[in-house]
Coordinates of C-alpha atoms in Angstrom, one line a residue:
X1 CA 0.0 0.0 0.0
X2 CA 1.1 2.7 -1.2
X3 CA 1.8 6.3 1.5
X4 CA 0.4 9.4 0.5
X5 CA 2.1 12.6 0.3
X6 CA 1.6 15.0 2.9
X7 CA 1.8 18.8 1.5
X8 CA 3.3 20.5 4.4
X9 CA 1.7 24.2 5.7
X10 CA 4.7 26.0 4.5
X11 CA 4.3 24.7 1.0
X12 CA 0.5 25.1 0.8
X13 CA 1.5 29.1 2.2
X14 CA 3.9 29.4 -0.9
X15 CA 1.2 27.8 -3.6
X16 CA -0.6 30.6 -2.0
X17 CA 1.4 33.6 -2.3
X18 CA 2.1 32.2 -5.7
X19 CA -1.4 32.1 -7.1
X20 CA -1.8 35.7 -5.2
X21 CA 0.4 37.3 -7.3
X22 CA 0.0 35.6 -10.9
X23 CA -3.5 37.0 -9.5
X24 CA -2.3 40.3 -9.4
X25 CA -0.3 40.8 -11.9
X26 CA -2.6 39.6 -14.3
X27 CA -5.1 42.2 -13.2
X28 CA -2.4 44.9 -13.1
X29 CA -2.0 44.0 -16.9
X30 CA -5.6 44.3 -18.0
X31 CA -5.9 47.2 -16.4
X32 CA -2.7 48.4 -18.1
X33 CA -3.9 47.5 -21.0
X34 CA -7.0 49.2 -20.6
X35 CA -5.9 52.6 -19.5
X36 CA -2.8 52.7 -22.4
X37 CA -5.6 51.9 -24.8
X38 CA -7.7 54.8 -23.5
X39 CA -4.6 57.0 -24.0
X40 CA -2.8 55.5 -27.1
X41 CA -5.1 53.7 -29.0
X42 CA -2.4 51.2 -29.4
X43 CA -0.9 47.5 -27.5
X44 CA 0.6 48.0 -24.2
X45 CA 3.5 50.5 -24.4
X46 CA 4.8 51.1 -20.8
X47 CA 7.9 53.4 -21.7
X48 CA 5.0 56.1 -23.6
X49 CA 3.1 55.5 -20.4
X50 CA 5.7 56.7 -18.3
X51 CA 6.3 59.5 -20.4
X52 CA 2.3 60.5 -20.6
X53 CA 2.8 60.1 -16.6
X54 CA 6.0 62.7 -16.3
X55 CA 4.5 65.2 -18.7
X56 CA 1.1 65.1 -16.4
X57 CA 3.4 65.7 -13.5
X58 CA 5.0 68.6 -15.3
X59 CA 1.9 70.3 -16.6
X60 CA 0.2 70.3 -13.0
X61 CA -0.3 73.8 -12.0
X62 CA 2.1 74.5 -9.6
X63 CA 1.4 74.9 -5.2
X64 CA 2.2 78.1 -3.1
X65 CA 5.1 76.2 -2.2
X66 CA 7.6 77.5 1.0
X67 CA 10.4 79.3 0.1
X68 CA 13.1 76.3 0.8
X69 CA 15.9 77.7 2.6
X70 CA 19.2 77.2 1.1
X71 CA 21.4 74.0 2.4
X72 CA 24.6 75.1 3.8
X73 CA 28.1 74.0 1.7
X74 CA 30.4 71.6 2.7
X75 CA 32.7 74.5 3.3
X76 CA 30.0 75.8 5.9
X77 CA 29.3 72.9 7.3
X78 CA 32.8 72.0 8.2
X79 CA 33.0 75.9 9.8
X80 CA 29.9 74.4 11.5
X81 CA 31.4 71.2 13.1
X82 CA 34.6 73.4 14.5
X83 CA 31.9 75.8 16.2
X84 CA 29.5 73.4 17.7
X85 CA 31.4 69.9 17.3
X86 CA 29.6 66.7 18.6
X87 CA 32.2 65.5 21.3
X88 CA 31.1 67.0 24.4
X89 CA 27.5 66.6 23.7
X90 CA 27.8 62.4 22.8
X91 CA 30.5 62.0 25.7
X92 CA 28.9 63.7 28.5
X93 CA 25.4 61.6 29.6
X94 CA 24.3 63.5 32.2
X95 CA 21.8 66.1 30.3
X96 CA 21.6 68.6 33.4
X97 CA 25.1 69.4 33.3
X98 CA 24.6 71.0 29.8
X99 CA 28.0 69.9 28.2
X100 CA 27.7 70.3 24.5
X101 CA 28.6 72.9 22.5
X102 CA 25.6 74.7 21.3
X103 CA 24.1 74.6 25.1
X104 CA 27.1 77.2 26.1
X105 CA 27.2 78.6 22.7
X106 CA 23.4 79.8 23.3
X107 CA 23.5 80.0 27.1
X108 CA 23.7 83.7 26.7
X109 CA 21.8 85.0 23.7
X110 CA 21.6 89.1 22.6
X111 CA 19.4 89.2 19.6
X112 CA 21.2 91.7 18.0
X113 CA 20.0 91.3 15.2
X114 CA 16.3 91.6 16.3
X115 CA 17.0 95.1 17.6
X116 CA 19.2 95.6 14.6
X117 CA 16.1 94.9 12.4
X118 CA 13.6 97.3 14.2
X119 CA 16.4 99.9 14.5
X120 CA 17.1 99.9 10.9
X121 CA 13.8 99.1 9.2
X122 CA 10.9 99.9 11.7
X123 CA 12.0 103.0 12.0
X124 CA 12.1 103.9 8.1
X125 CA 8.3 104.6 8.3
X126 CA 6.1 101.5 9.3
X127 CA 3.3 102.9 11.4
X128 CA 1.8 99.7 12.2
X129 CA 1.2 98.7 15.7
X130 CA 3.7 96.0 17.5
X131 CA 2.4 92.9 18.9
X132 CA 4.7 90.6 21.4
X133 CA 4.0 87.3 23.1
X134 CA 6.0 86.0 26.0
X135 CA 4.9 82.3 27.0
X136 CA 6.6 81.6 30.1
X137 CA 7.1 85.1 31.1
X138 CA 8.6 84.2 34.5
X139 CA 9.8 87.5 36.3
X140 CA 8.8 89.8 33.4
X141 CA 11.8 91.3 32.0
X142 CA 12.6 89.9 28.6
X143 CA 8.6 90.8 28.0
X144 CA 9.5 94.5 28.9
X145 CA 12.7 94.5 26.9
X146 CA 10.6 93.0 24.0
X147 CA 7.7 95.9 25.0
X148 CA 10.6 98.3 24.8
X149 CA 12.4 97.3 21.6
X150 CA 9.1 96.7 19.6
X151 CA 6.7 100.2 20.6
X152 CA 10.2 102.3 21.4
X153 CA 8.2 103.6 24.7
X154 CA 10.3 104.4 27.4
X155 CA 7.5 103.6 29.7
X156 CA 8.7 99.7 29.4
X157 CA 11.8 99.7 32.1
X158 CA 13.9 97.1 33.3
X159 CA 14.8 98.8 36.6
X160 CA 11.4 100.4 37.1
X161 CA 9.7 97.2 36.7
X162 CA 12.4 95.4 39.3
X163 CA 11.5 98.1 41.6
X164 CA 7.2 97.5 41.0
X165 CA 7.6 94.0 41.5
X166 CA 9.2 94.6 45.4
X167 CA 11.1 91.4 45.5
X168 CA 14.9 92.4 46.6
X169 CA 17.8 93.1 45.0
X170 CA 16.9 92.9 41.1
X171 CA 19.1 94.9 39.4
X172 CA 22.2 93.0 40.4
X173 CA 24.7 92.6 37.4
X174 CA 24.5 89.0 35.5
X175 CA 27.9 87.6 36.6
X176 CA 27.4 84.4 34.5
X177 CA 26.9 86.4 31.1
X178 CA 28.8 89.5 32.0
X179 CA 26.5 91.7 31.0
X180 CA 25.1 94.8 33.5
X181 CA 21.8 93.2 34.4
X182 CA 19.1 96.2 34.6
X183 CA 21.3 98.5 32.9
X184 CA 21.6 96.2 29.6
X185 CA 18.5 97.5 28.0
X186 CA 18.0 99.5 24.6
X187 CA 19.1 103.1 24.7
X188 CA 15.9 105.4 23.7
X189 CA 17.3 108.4 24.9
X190 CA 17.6 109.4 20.7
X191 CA 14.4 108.3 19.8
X192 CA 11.6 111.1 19.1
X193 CA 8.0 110.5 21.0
X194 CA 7.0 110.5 17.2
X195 CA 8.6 106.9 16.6
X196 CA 6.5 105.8 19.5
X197 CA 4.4 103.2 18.3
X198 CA 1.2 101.2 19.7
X199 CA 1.5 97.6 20.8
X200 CA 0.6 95.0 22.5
X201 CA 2.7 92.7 24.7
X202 CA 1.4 89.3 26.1
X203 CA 3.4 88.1 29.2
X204 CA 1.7 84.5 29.6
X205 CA 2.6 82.8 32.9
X206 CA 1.4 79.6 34.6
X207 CA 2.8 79.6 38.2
X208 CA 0.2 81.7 40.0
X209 CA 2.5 83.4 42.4
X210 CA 4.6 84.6 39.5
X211 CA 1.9 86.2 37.7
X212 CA 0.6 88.2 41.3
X213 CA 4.2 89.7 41.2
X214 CA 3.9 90.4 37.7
X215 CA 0.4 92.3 37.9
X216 CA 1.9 94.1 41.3
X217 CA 4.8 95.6 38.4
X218 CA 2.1 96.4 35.8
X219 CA -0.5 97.7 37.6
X220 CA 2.4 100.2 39.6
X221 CA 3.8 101.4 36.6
X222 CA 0.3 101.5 34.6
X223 CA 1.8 99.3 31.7
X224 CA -1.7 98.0 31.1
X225 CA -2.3 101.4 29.7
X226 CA 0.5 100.7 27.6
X227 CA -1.0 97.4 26.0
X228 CA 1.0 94.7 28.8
X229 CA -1.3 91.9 29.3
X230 CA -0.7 89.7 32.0
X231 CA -2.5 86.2 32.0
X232 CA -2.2 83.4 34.6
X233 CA -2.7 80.4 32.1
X234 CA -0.2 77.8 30.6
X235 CA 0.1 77.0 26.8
X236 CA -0.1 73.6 25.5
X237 CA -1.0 71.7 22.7
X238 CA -4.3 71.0 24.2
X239 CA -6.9 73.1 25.5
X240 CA -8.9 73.0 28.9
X241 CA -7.9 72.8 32.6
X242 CA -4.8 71.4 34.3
X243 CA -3.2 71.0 37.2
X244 CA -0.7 73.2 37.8
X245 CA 2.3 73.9 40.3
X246 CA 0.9 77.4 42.5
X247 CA 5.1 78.6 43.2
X248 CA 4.1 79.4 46.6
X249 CA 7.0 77.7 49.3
X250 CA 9.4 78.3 45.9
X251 CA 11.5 81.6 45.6
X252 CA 10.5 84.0 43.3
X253 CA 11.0 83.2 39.1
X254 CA 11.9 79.7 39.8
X255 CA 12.5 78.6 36.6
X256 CA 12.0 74.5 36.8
X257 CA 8.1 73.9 37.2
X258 CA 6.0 73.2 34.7
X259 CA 3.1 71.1 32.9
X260 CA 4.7 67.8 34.4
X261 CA 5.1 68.7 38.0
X262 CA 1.6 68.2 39.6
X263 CA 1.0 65.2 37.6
X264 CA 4.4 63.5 39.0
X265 CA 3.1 64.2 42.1
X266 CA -0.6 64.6 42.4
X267 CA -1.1 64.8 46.0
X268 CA 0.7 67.9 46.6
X269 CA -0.6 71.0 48.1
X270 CA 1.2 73.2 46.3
X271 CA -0.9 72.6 42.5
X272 CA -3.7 74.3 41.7
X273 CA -5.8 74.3 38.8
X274 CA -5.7 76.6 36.0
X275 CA -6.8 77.0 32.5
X276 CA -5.0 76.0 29.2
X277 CA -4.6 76.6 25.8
X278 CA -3.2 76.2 22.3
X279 CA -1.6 79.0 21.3
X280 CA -4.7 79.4 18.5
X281 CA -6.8 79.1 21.1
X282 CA -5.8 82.0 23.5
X283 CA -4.9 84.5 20.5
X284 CA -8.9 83.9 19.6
X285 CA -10.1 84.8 23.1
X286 CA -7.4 87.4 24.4
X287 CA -5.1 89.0 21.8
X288 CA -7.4 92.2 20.1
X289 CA -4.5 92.7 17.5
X290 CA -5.1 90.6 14.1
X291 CA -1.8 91.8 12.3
X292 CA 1.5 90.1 12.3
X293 CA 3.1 88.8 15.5
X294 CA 6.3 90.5 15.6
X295 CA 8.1 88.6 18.5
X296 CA 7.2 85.0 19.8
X297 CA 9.1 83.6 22.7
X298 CA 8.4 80.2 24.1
X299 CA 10.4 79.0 27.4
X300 CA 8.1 77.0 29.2
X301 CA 10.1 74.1 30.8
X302 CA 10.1 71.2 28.2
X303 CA 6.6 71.7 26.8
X304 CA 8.0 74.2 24.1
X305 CA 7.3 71.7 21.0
X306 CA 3.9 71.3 22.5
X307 CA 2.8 74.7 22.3
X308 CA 4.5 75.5 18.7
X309 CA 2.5 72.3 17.5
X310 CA -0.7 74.1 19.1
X311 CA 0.1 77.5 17.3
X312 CA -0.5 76.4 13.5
X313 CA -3.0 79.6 12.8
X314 CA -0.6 82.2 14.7
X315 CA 2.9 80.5 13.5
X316 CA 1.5 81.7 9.9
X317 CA 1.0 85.1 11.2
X318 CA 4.2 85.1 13.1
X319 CA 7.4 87.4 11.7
X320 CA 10.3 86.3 14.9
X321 CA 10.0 82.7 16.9
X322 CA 12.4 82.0 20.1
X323 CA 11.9 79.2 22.2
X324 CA 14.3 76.9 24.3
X325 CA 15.4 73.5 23.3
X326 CA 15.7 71.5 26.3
X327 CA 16.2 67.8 28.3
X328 CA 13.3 68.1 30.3
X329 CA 9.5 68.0 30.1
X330 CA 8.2 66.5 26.7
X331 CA 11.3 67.6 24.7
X332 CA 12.5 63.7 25.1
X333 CA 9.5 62.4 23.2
X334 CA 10.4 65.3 20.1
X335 CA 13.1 65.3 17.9
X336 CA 14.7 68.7 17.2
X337 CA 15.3 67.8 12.9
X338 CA 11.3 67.2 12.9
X339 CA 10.6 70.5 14.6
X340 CA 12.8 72.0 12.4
X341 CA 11.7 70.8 9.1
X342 CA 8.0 71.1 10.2
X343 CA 9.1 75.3 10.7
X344 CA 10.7 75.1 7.6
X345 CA 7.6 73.9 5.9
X346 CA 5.8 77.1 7.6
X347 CA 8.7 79.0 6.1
X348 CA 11.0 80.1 9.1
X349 CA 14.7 79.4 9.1
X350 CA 15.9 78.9 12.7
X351 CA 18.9 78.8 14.1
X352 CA 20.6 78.6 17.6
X353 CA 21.4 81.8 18.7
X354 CA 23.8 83.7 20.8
X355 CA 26.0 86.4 22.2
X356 CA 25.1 88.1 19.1
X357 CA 26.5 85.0 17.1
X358 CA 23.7 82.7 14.9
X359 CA 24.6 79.2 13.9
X360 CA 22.3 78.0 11.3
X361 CA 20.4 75.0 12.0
X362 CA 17.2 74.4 9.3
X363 CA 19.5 73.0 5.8
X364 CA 22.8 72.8 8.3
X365 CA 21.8 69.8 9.9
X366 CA 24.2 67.6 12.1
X367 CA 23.0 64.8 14.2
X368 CA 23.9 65.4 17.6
X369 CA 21.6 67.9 17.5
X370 CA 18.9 65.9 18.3
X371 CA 20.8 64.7 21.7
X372 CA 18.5 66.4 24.2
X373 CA 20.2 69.6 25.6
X374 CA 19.1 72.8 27.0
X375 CA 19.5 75.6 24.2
X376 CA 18.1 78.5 23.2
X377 CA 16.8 78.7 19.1
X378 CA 16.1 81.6 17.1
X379 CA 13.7 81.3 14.0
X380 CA 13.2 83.8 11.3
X381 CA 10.0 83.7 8.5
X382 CA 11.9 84.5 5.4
X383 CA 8.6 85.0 3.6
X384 CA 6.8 87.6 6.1
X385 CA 9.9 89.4 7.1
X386 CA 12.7 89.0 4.3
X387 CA 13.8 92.0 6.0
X388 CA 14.4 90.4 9.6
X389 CA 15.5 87.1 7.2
X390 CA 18.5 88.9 5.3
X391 CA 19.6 90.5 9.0
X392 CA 19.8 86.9 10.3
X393 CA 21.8 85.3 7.5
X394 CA 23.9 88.1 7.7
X395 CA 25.0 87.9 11.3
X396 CA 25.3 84.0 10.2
X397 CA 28.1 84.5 8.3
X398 CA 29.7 86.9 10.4
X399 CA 29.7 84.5 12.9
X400 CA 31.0 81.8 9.7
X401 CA 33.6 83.9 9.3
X402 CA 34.5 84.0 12.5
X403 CA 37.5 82.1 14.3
X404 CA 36.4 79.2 16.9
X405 CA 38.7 80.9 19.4
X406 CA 37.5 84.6 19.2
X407 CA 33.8 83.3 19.1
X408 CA 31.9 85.0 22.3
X409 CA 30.7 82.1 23.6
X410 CA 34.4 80.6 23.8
X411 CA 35.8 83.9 25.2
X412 CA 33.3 83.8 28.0
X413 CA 35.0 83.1 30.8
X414 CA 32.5 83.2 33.6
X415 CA 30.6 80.0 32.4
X416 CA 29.9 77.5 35.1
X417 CA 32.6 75.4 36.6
X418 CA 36.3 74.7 36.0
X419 CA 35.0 71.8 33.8
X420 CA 33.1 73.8 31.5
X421 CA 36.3 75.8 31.6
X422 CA 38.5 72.8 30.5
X423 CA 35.5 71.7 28.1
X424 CA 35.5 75.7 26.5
X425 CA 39.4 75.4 25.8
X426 CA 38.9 71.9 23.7
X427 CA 36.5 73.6 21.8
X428 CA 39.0 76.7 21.7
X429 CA 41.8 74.5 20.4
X430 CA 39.9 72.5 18.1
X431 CA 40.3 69.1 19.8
X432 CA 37.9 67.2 18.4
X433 CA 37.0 68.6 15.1
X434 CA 36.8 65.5 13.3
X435 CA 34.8 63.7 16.2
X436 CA 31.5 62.2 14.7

């Protein structure tokens, strides 16, 4: 008696794959056939089909595409690598410690080339009224700089707001960035009452005790007269209500709570709840202007990405972007490149910025750039403000041009510890260039 063959499962899988595909090609052909006959009027020709194909690719009308920003040469990106190289930032695991190049490189940013943009080209003629947002305002005075640059009123004053807010000695210099503190402000002692300009400023800040000081400065000095809106919410990617942390027990513009602290630990007695919104969202309900956003500056401990992804509508109206790249908060689950490219495709060209010094980031790519550590990035839209756009690139290659050892960031002596000190001379000397 004879034994029958047993077909095993893995050969009954591959007679069925098989007969799948003869399946499918045979249908792809008739339909080939089909559609070239529509076209042609002739057998299957698949090399005029492809060329019917590109020329209905090149005859669609063409998209209101984004400017593409230009990609940086290989001569630029080596300058680039000598500036910022990878070393420090692969080598060095702890985040907090902030040992990578463009974290001290942007540890102390003058935006220079914001005031050099309103200096040179505001004041040529444009009446129009200014409009800043601070999210994350903390103790106030980078809004009242921004106040001061963009509506030129002396009314917005470093050392007069320190004083309105009451809370000790605030017009100490800044040892770590050696610069003079209060007294580092823009000088408007030239300027004519007839350059003054309208405005409003947004400083947006979630830490309850915070904003109570803030609105004790405003309401001293009568800024709210002056357009300076101060609003006790945070900014998200989502709207509604959240726990939040209150500040109280916590000195004054502490600089490390945000979205995540209550819900690490829910129990405590220092979170209250407040309101949140997209950044869409709270321009609809509180900002009155509906012209261009001159200045945007997000700092708001690790949820930066969140709130640019929550901004689509005002991001398209926005001229200037800052915000802080960072270790902490949400930043791990985003990747700098996509925030980048996604900006690009609203048509800003960002940077990380410094002492007045810009290293180009959006088409000057490098890939520990995406290791997690606390920065500060500047972002310019090249088709609202070409203006503001050339002024960047400029200062980009002056800083290109530049030598590693007389860069500002390098020459600063005063940052952090001896090791950032020994770290700050590598970088002088060029150590590690070719480290990838």
């Amino acid at each position: 008696m004879k034994k029958r063959r047993v077909k095993s499962p893995i050969c009954i899988k591959k007679l069925g794959i098989l007969f799948f595909t003869v399946f499918t090609m045979t249908i792809i052909k008739v339909w080939m056939n089909i559609y070239d006959s529509a076209i042609v009027g002739s057998a299957v020709n698949y090399e005029m089909m492809e060329e019917q194909l590109y020329k209905l690719i090149d005859n669609l009308p063409e998209r209101d595409e984004i400017p593409a920003a230009s990609n940086c040469s290989v001569s630029e990106m080596m300058t680039l690598r000598k500036h910022l190289p990878a070393k420090h930032c692969v080598d060095v695991k702890a985040p907090w410690l902030n040992r990578c190049s463009f974290s001290y490189a942007t540890r102390c940013p003058h935006s220079t080339w914001f005031e050099k943009y309103y200096m040179e080209e505001v004041l040529k003629g444009s009446g129009s009224s200014f409009l800043g947002v601070s999210v994350g305002c903390n103790k106030g005075f980078d809004a009242i700089d921004t106040a001061r640059l963009g509506t030129l009123n002396p009314v917005f004053d470093k050392i007069a707001f320190a004083k309105g807010r009451g809370v000790g000695n605030e017009t100490k210099q800044d040892v770590r960035c050696e610069r003079f503190g209060m007294n580092d402000q823009l000088d408007l002692s030239n300027i004519s009452p007839t350059n003054i300009r309208s405005g409003e400023m947004h400083c947006i800040e979630g830490l309850p005790k915070n904003a109570k000081t803030l609105r004790k400065a405003v309401k001293a000095l009568g800024l709210e007269n002056s357009g300076f809106v101060v609003s006790n919410v945070a900014i998200s990617d989502v709207s509604g209500k959240i726990s939040f942390p209150s500040g109280e027990n916590s000195a004054e513009g502490v600089e490390n709570l945000g979205i995540d602290a209550c819900s690490k630990n829910k129990k405590s007695k220092n979170c209250v709840e407040i309101d949140v919104y997209t950044l869409d969202s709270y321009f609809s309900k509180f900002v009155s202007s509906s012209g261009p956003v001159n200045h945007l500056s997000i700092d708001i401990e690790g949820y930066d990405a969140a709130a640019i992804q929550g901004a689509t509508n005002v991001l398209s109206r926005t001229e200037y972007l800052e915000f802080e790249y960072n270790w902490v908060g949400a930043w791990p689950q985003h990747k700098l490149s996509e925030i980048i490219e996604s900006l690009n495709r609203k048509d800003f060209t960002c940077y990380f910025i410094g002492n007045g010094e810009l290293w180009r980031i959006t088409g000057c790519w490098q890939d520990h750039y995406n290791i997690h550590r606390w920065s500060n990035v500047g972002c310019a839209n090249r088709k609202l403000s070409p203006k503001l756009f050339e002024v960047m690139e400029g200062v980009f290659n002056q800083t290109l041009a530049t030598e590693v050892a007389s860069l500002n960031y390098v020459l600063n002596r005063r940052i952090g510890t001896i090791w950032d000190q020994i770290f700050l001379n590598e970088i002088r000397t060029e150590k590690y260039v070719n480290f990838v």
